[in-house]
Amino acid sequence: DAKTTQPNSMESNEEEPVHLPCNHSTISGTDYIHWYRQLPSQGPEYVIHGLTSNVNNRMASLAIAEDRKSSTLILHRATLRDAAVYYCILSTGNQFYFGTGTSLTVIP
Amino acid sequence: NAGVTQTPKFQVLKTGQSMTLQCAQDMNHNSMYWYRQDPGMGLRLIYYSASEGTTDKGEVPNGYNVSRLNKREFSLRLESAAPSQTSVYFCAGGWVGGEQFFGPGTRLTVL
């Protein structure tokens, strides 16, 4: 069984914020939450990661629920270059557990 | 800096043939990883190496062997390829609990 659950697809208008949800109800106390994105025919690219507190970087923000059973990746202003498959991942030590990802379409 | 490089980019094998996928990184990462990605799926960890000289199994290790030749290089070997091993293979370098940097992938077809 997958450790993370995400919607298969989402759409957003260009220059609007996007909230990508992820459920990880079986997360353990030492699991990190990671988000990567993947363009067609490329390897995944790091977006953001966190453990308990909300995190911000130049690409996105990560909001983690207080019970850590869910999280949301926030893209503040979607651009056409943000169209990709976004993976929510749990890591335990060296092991990454990918879900099936959300395919984000950005509408001009 | 090339980052993480993989060779070959594409490969077609017949059932029972063997081959080695090569991966090299120039980012001085201690840890290196091999994943496979089947159509419409997320990546699954095959093997990883936390440091030079060590290797450990991931989620789907059956049918594969690995070798951490030195800090830069981590190879994946298929001893007797099967059609179920048709997939895209990604190598990555990184740090425990932190960011991983992925290579461009090797698309393998086993007939």
Coordinates of C-alpha atoms in Angstrom, one line a residue:
Chain A
D1 CA 0.0 0.0 0.0
A2 CA 1.2 3.5 -0.9
K3 CA 2.3 5.6 2.1
T4 CA 1.0 8.8 0.5
T5 CA -2.3 9.5 -1.3
Q6 CA -2.7 12.4 -3.8
P7 CA -5.3 13.4 -6.3
N8 CA -4.5 12.1 -9.8
S9 CA -4.8 15.5 -11.4
M10 CA -5.4 19.2 -10.8
E11 CA -5.8 22.3 -12.9
S12 CA -4.8 25.9 -12.1
N13 CA -5.0 29.2 -14.0
E14 CA -1.7 30.9 -14.7
E15 CA -0.6 33.4 -12.0
E16 CA -3.0 32.0 -9.4
P17 CA -2.0 30.1 -6.3
V18 CA -2.1 26.3 -6.3
H19 CA -2.7 24.0 -3.3
L20 CA -1.6 20.4 -3.8
P21 CA -2.9 18.1 -1.0
C22 CA -1.3 14.9 0.3
N23 CA -2.5 12.4 2.9
H24 CA 0.0 10.3 4.8
S25 CA -2.0 8.9 7.7
T26 CA 0.5 6.2 8.6
I27 CA 3.5 8.6 9.0
S28 CA 5.8 7.9 11.9
G29 CA 7.5 10.4 14.1
T30 CA 10.9 10.4 12.3
D31 CA 9.5 10.4 8.7
Y32 CA 10.3 13.5 6.6
I33 CA 7.8 14.8 4.1
H34 CA 9.3 15.7 0.7
W35 CA 7.9 17.1 -2.5
Y36 CA 9.5 16.6 -5.9
R37 CA 8.2 17.4 -9.4
Q38 CA 8.9 15.6 -12.6
L39 CA 8.7 16.9 -16.2
P40 CA 8.2 14.4 -19.1
S41 CA 11.3 12.4 -19.8
Q42 CA 13.2 13.9 -16.9
G43 CA 14.3 12.8 -13.5
P44 CA 12.4 14.2 -10.5
E45 CA 13.4 17.7 -9.2
Y46 CA 13.5 18.7 -5.6
V47 CA 10.8 21.2 -4.5
I48 CA 10.8 21.3 -0.7
H49 CA 10.8 19.1 2.4
G50 CA 10.0 19.3 6.1
L51 CA 9.5 17.4 9.3
T52 CA 7.0 19.2 11.6
S53 CA 7.0 22.9 11.0
N54 CA 5.8 24.7 7.9
V55 CA 8.6 25.5 5.4
N56 CA 9.1 28.1 2.8
N57 CA 11.7 28.4 0.0
R58 CA 12.0 30.3 -3.3
M59 CA 9.9 27.7 -5.1
A60 CA 7.1 26.9 -2.8
S61 CA 5.7 26.6 0.7
L62 CA 4.9 23.4 2.6
A63 CA 2.1 23.4 5.2
I64 CA 2.1 20.4 7.5
A65 CA -0.9 19.5 9.6
E66 CA -0.5 19.6 13.3
D67 CA -1.0 15.8 13.5
R68 CA 1.3 15.4 10.5
K69 CA -1.2 13.1 8.8
S70 CA -1.5 15.4 5.8
S71 CA 0.4 18.2 4.1
T72 CA -0.1 20.8 1.3
L73 CA 2.3 22.0 -1.2
I74 CA 1.6 25.7 -2.1
L75 CA 2.8 27.3 -5.3
H76 CA 2.2 31.0 -4.8
R77 CA 1.8 32.0 -8.5
A78 CA 1.5 29.2 -11.0
T79 CA 3.4 29.6 -14.2
L80 CA 3.3 27.5 -17.4
R81 CA 6.7 26.0 -16.3
D82 CA 5.1 24.6 -13.2
A83 CA 3.1 22.1 -15.2
A84 CA 4.5 18.7 -14.0
V85 CA 3.7 15.7 -12.0
Y86 CA 4.1 16.5 -8.3
Y87 CA 5.1 13.7 -5.9
C88 CA 4.5 13.7 -2.2
I89 CA 7.1 11.4 -0.6
L90 CA 7.8 10.1 2.9
S91 CA 11.4 9.3 3.8
T92 CA 12.6 7.0 6.6
G93 CA 16.4 7.1 6.9
N94 CA 17.7 6.5 3.4
Q95 CA 14.4 5.2 1.9
F96 CA 12.1 7.4 -0.1
Y97 CA 8.5 6.2 -0.6
F98 CA 6.8 7.8 -3.6
G99 CA 3.1 8.0 -4.2
T100 CA 1.6 8.1 -7.7
G101 CA 1.7 11.9 -7.9
T102 CA -0.6 14.7 -9.0
S103 CA -0.4 15.9 -12.6
L104 CA -0.7 19.6 -12.6
T105 CA -2.1 21.4 -15.6
V106 CA -1.6 25.2 -15.8
I107 CA -4.1 27.0 -18.0
P108 CA -2.8 30.2 -19.7
Chain B
N1 CA 29.3 20.3 -12.9
A2 CA 27.5 17.5 -14.7
G3 CA 25.5 16.5 -11.6
V4 CA 24.4 12.9 -11.9
T5 CA 25.0 11.2 -15.2
Q6 CA 23.7 7.8 -16.4
T7 CA 24.6 5.6 -19.3
P8 CA 23.2 4.3 -21.5
K9 CA 20.1 6.5 -22.2
F10 CA 18.3 3.7 -23.9
Q11 CA 18.7 -0.1 -24.0
V12 CA 16.8 -3.1 -25.5
L13 CA 17.6 -6.5 -24.2
K14 CA 16.3 -10.0 -24.8
T15 CA 15.0 -12.1 -22.0
G16 CA 18.0 -13.7 -20.1
Q17 CA 20.6 -11.2 -21.2
S18 CA 22.6 -9.3 -18.7
M19 CA 23.7 -5.7 -18.5
T20 CA 25.0 -3.0 -16.2
L21 CA 23.6 0.5 -15.9
Q22 CA 26.2 3.0 -14.9
C23 CA 25.8 6.1 -12.7
A24 CA 28.3 8.8 -11.7
Q25 CA 28.0 11.9 -9.6
D26 CA 30.3 14.8 -9.2
M27 CA 28.5 16.5 -6.3
N28 CA 30.5 14.7 -3.5
H29 CA 27.3 13.0 -2.1
N30 CA 27.8 10.2 0.4
S31 CA 24.6 8.5 -0.5
M32 CA 23.5 7.1 -3.9
Y33 CA 20.3 5.4 -5.0
W34 CA 18.8 3.4 -7.8
Y35 CA 15.1 3.6 -8.6
R36 CA 12.8 2.2 -11.2
Q37 CA 9.7 3.9 -12.6
D38 CA 6.9 2.0 -14.3
P39 CA 4.4 3.7 -16.5
G40 CA 2.0 6.0 -14.6
M41 CA 3.7 5.2 -11.3
G42 CA 5.9 6.9 -8.8
L43 CA 9.5 5.8 -8.4
R44 CA 10.4 2.7 -6.3
L45 CA 13.8 2.3 -4.6
I46 CA 15.8 -0.8 -5.7
Y47 CA 19.0 -0.4 -3.8
Y48 CA 20.9 2.4 -2.1
S49 CA 24.4 3.0 -0.8
A50 CA 24.7 5.2 2.3
S51 CA 28.5 5.5 1.9
E52 CA 31.4 4.1 -0.2
G53 CA 31.6 0.4 0.5
T54 CA 28.1 -0.2 1.7
T55 CA 24.9 -1.1 -0.1
D56 CA 21.4 -1.9 1.2
K57 CA 18.2 -3.3 -0.3
G58 CA 15.2 -1.0 -1.0
E59 CA 11.6 -1.8 -1.8
V60 CA 12.1 -3.9 -4.9
P61 CA 15.7 -5.5 -5.0
N62 CA 14.8 -8.9 -6.5
G63 CA 16.6 -9.5 -9.8
Y64 CA 19.2 -6.7 -9.3
N65 CA 22.7 -6.3 -7.9
V66 CA 24.6 -3.2 -7.2
S67 CA 28.2 -2.1 -6.8
R68 CA 29.5 1.1 -5.2
L69 CA 32.8 1.3 -7.0
N70 CA 34.0 4.5 -5.3
K71 CA 32.4 7.6 -4.0
R72 CA 31.5 8.8 -7.5
E73 CA 30.1 5.7 -9.1
F74 CA 27.2 3.3 -8.4
S75 CA 26.3 0.7 -10.9
L76 CA 23.1 -1.5 -11.2
R77 CA 23.4 -5.0 -12.8
L78 CA 20.7 -7.2 -14.2
E79 CA 22.1 -10.7 -14.3
S80 CA 19.2 -12.3 -16.3
A81 CA 16.8 -9.7 -17.6
A82 CA 13.0 -10.4 -17.6
P83 CA 10.2 -8.5 -19.3
S84 CA 9.0 -7.4 -15.9
Q85 CA 12.2 -5.3 -15.6
T86 CA 11.1 -3.1 -18.5
S87 CA 11.1 0.3 -16.9
V88 CA 12.8 3.6 -16.6
Y89 CA 15.8 3.5 -14.2
F90 CA 16.9 6.6 -12.3
C91 CA 20.0 7.0 -10.3
A92 CA 20.3 9.7 -7.6
G93 CA 22.8 11.2 -5.2
G94 CA 22.1 13.0 -2.0
W95 CA 22.1 13.0 1.8
V96 CA 20.1 11.0 4.4
G97 CA 16.8 12.8 5.0
G98 CA 17.6 15.6 2.6
E99 CA 17.6 16.5 -1.1
Q100 CA 18.3 13.9 -3.7
F101 CA 19.6 14.9 -7.2
F102 CA 18.4 12.6 -10.0
G103 CA 20.0 11.7 -13.2
P104 CA 18.2 11.8 -16.6
G105 CA 17.2 8.1 -16.5
T106 CA 17.8 5.0 -18.6
R107 CA 14.9 3.6 -20.6
L108 CA 15.2 -0.2 -20.6
T109 CA 13.0 -2.6 -22.7
V110 CA 13.3 -6.3 -22.2
L111 CA 11.7 -8.4 -25.0

